[in-house]
Structures are given as structure tokens and as C-alpha cells.
Short mmCIF file of C-alpha atoms and ligand atoms in Angstrom, two decimals:
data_model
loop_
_atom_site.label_atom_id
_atom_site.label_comp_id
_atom_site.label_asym_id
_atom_site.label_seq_id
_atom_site.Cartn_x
_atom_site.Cartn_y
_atom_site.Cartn_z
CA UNK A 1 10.58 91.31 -54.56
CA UNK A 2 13.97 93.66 -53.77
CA UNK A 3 16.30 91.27 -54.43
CA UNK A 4 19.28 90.66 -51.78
CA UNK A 5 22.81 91.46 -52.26
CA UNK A 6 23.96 87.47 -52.13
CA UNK A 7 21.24 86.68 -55.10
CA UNK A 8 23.01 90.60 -57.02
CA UNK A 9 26.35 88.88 -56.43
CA UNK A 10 25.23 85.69 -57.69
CA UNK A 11 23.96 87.09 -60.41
CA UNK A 12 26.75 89.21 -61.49
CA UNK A 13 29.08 86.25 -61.05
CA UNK A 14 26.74 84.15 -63.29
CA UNK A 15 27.42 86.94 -66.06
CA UNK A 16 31.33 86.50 -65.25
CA UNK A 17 30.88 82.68 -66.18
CA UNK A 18 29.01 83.31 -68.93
CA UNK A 19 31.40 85.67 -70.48
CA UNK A 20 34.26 83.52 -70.12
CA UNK A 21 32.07 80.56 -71.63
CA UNK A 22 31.71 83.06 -74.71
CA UNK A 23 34.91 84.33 -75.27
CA UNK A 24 36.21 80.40 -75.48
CA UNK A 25 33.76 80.30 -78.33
CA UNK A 26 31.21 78.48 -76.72
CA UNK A 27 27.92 78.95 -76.95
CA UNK A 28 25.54 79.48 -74.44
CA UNK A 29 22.72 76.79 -74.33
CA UNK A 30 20.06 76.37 -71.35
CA UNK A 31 21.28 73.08 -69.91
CA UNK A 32 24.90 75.27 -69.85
CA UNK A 33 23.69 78.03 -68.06
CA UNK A 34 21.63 75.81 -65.79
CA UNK A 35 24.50 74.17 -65.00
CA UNK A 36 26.30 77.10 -64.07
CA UNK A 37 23.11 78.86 -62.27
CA UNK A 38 23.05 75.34 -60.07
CA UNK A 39 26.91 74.92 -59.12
CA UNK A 40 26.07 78.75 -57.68
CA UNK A 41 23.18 78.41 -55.76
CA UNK A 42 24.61 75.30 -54.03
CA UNK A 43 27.60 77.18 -53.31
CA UNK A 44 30.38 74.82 -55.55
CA UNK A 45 30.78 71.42 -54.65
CA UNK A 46 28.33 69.10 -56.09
CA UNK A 47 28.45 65.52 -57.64
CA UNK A 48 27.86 65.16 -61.14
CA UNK A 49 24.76 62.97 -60.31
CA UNK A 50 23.24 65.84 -58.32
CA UNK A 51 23.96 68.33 -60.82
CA UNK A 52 21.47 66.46 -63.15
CA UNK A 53 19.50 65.78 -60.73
CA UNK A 54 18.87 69.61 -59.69
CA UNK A 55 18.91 70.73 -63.59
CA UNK A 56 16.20 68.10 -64.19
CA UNK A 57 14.05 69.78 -61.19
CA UNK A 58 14.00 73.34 -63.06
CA UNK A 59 14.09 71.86 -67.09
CA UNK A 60 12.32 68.54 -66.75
CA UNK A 61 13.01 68.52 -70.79
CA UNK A 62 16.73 68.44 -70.40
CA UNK A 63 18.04 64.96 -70.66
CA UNK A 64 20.96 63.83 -67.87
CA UNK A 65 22.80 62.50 -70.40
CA UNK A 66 22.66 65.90 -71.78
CA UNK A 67 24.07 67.45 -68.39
CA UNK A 68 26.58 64.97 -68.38
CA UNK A 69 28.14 66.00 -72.13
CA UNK A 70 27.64 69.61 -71.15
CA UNK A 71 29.53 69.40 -67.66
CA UNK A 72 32.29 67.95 -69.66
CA UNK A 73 32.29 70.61 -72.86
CA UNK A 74 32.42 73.27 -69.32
CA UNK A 75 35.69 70.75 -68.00
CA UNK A 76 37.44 71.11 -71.19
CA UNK A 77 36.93 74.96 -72.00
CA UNK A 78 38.09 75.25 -67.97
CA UNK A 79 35.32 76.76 -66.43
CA UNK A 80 34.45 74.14 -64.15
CA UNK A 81 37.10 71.76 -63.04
CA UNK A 82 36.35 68.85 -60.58
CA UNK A 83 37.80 68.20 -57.06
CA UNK A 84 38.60 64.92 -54.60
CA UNK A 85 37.49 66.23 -51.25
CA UNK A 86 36.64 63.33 -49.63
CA UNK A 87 36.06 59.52 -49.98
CA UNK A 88 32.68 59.54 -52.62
CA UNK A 89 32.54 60.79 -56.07
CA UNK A 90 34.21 63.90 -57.42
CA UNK A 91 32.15 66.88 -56.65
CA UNK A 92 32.38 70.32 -59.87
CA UNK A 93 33.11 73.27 -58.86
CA UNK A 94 33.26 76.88 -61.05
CA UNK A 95 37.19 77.71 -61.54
CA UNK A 96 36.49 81.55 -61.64
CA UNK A 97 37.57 81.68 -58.09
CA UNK A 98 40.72 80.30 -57.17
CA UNK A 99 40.63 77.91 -53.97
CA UNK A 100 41.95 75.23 -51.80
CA UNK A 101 39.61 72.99 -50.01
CA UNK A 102 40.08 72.21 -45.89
CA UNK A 103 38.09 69.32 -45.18
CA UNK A 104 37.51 68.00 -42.21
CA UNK A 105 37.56 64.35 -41.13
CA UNK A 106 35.07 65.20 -38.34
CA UNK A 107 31.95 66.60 -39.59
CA UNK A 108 32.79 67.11 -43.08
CA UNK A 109 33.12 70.91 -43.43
CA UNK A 110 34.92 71.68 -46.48
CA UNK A 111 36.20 75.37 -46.11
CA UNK A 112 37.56 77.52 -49.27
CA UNK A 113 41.24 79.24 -48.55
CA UNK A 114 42.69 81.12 -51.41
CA UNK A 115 44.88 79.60 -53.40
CA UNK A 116 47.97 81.38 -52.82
CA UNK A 117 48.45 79.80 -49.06
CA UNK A 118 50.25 77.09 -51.40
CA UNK A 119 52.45 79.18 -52.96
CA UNK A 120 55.72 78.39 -50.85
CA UNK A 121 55.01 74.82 -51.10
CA UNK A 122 54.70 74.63 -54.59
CA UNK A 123 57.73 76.58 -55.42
CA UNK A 124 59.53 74.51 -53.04
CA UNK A 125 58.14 71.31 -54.63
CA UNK A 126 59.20 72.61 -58.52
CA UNK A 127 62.32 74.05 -57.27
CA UNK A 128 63.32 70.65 -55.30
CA UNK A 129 61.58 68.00 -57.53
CA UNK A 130 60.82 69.55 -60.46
CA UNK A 131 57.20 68.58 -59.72
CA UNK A 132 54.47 71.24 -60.61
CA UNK A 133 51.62 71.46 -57.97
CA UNK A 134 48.18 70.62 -59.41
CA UNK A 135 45.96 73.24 -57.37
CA UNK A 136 42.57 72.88 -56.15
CA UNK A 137 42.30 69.16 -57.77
CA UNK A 138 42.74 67.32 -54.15
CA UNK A 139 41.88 68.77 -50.57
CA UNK A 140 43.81 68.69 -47.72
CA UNK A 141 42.43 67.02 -44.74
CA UNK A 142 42.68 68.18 -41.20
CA UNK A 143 39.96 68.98 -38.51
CA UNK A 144 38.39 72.03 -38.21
CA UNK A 145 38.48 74.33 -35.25
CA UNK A 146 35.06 72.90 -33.65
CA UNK A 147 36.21 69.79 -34.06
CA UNK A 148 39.32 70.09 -32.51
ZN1 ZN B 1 40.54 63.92 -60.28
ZN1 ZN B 2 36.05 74.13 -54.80
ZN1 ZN B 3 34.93 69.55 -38.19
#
């Protein structure tokens, strides 16, 4: 099967992820990569119920509780942070790629915006308050242009 570009780029960010995991000295178990081969495929935001959840479905001998101490060795080296973008639990997401999160109060959609679009308002904020802008940790709700 000629694989497609998405699964290439996938692939080659997996290695990215990987490589940082390494050079923080850590090493690089199944349930890790696992972990970091499901945040990919379901493009970022999941729970950390539903990350054991899918890492059960492809290693049935990897215990949750074993997800769960290995999505928080990934928190603490920074690889994965987690995010508030709604009212349920926090969903992980891979820090390799900087974002914001627009979510919408209609449907839901949570749309990725680079980071930088906060750049005036966090100078602003540090230069006015002396308060330092935590990025991508909350979203900022709005509505989307369908649901407009
Ligand atoms: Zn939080
Ligand atoms: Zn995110
Ligand atoms: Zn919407």
C-alpha cells in the first residue's frame, strides 16, 4: 500500500516527538510511543480517558494505569501539555506545534491559530500588569463563521 502524504507527515512528525522525548533523556517505551502515535492520528485533543482507551485497542497488554503515569512522565518532560477547551475534562495535546484553540459555543469546532496572534496581548498584559500569558492552556470562545 503507497502510503499518503498525511500518514508521511504523520510519520515524520512522530520521529520529531520521539527525538525530543530522547534528547530529555527519556526513554522510549511502547505505551510512550503509543501515546504519541494516538494523540496524532486523532488529530490533538483527546481526554485522558480516551487516550487509554484507544492505547488499550492496539496493546490490550498495556495497563491504563500505565497510560495514565506515562501521559504524565510526557506532561513533565513538556511534550504534551493539556488544554481547557470547553466545559468536560481536559483534553492532551502534543506541544511540538505551537497553537491557540477557537472554540465555538455552537457546534463545538475547536480550530488551531498559531500562537503568535497573542503576541500583542501578552506583551500588553506583562508590560501593564506584570502578568505573563500562559499560552495554549485555555481556549478562547467565540462562534465560528457557520455558526454565525
Ligand atoms: Zn489546566
Ligand atoms: Zn491543542
Ligand atoms: Zn460553530
Amino acid at each position: 500500500v503507497q502510503p499518503t502524504s498525511r500518514s508521511l507527515a504523520r510519520d515524520h512528525r512522530l520521529q520529531r516527538v520521539l527525538g525530543l522525548l530522547r534528547t530529555s533523556g527519556c526513554r522510549v517505551t511502547t505505551t510512550r510511543v503509543a501515546i504519541v502515535r494516538t494523540l496524532l492520528s486523532r488529530g490533538g485533543h483527546v481526554t485522558a480517558q480516551q487516550l487509554a482507551d484507544d492505547v488499550r485497542r492496539s496493546h490490550p497488554e498495556v495497563h491504563p494505569s500505565s497510560v495514565y503515569r506515562c501521559l504524565d512522565t510526557l506532561v513533565d518532560v513538556g511534550v504534551v501539555h493539556h488544554a481547557h477547551l470547553g466545559h468536560g475534562a481536559a483534553v492532551f495535546h502534543l506541544t511540538d506545534e505551537r497553537h491557540e484553540h477557537l472554540v465555538c459555543d455552537g457546534c463545538g469546532a475547536v480550530t488551531e491559530v498559531p500562537s503568535d496572534v497573542l503576541d500583542e496581548l501578552a506583551e500588553r498584559l506583562g508590560r501593564g500588569w506584570g502578568f505573563t500569558l500562559q499560552r495554549g492552556h485555555g481556549a478562547l470562545s467565540g462562534r465560528c463563521r457557520d455558526c454565525m
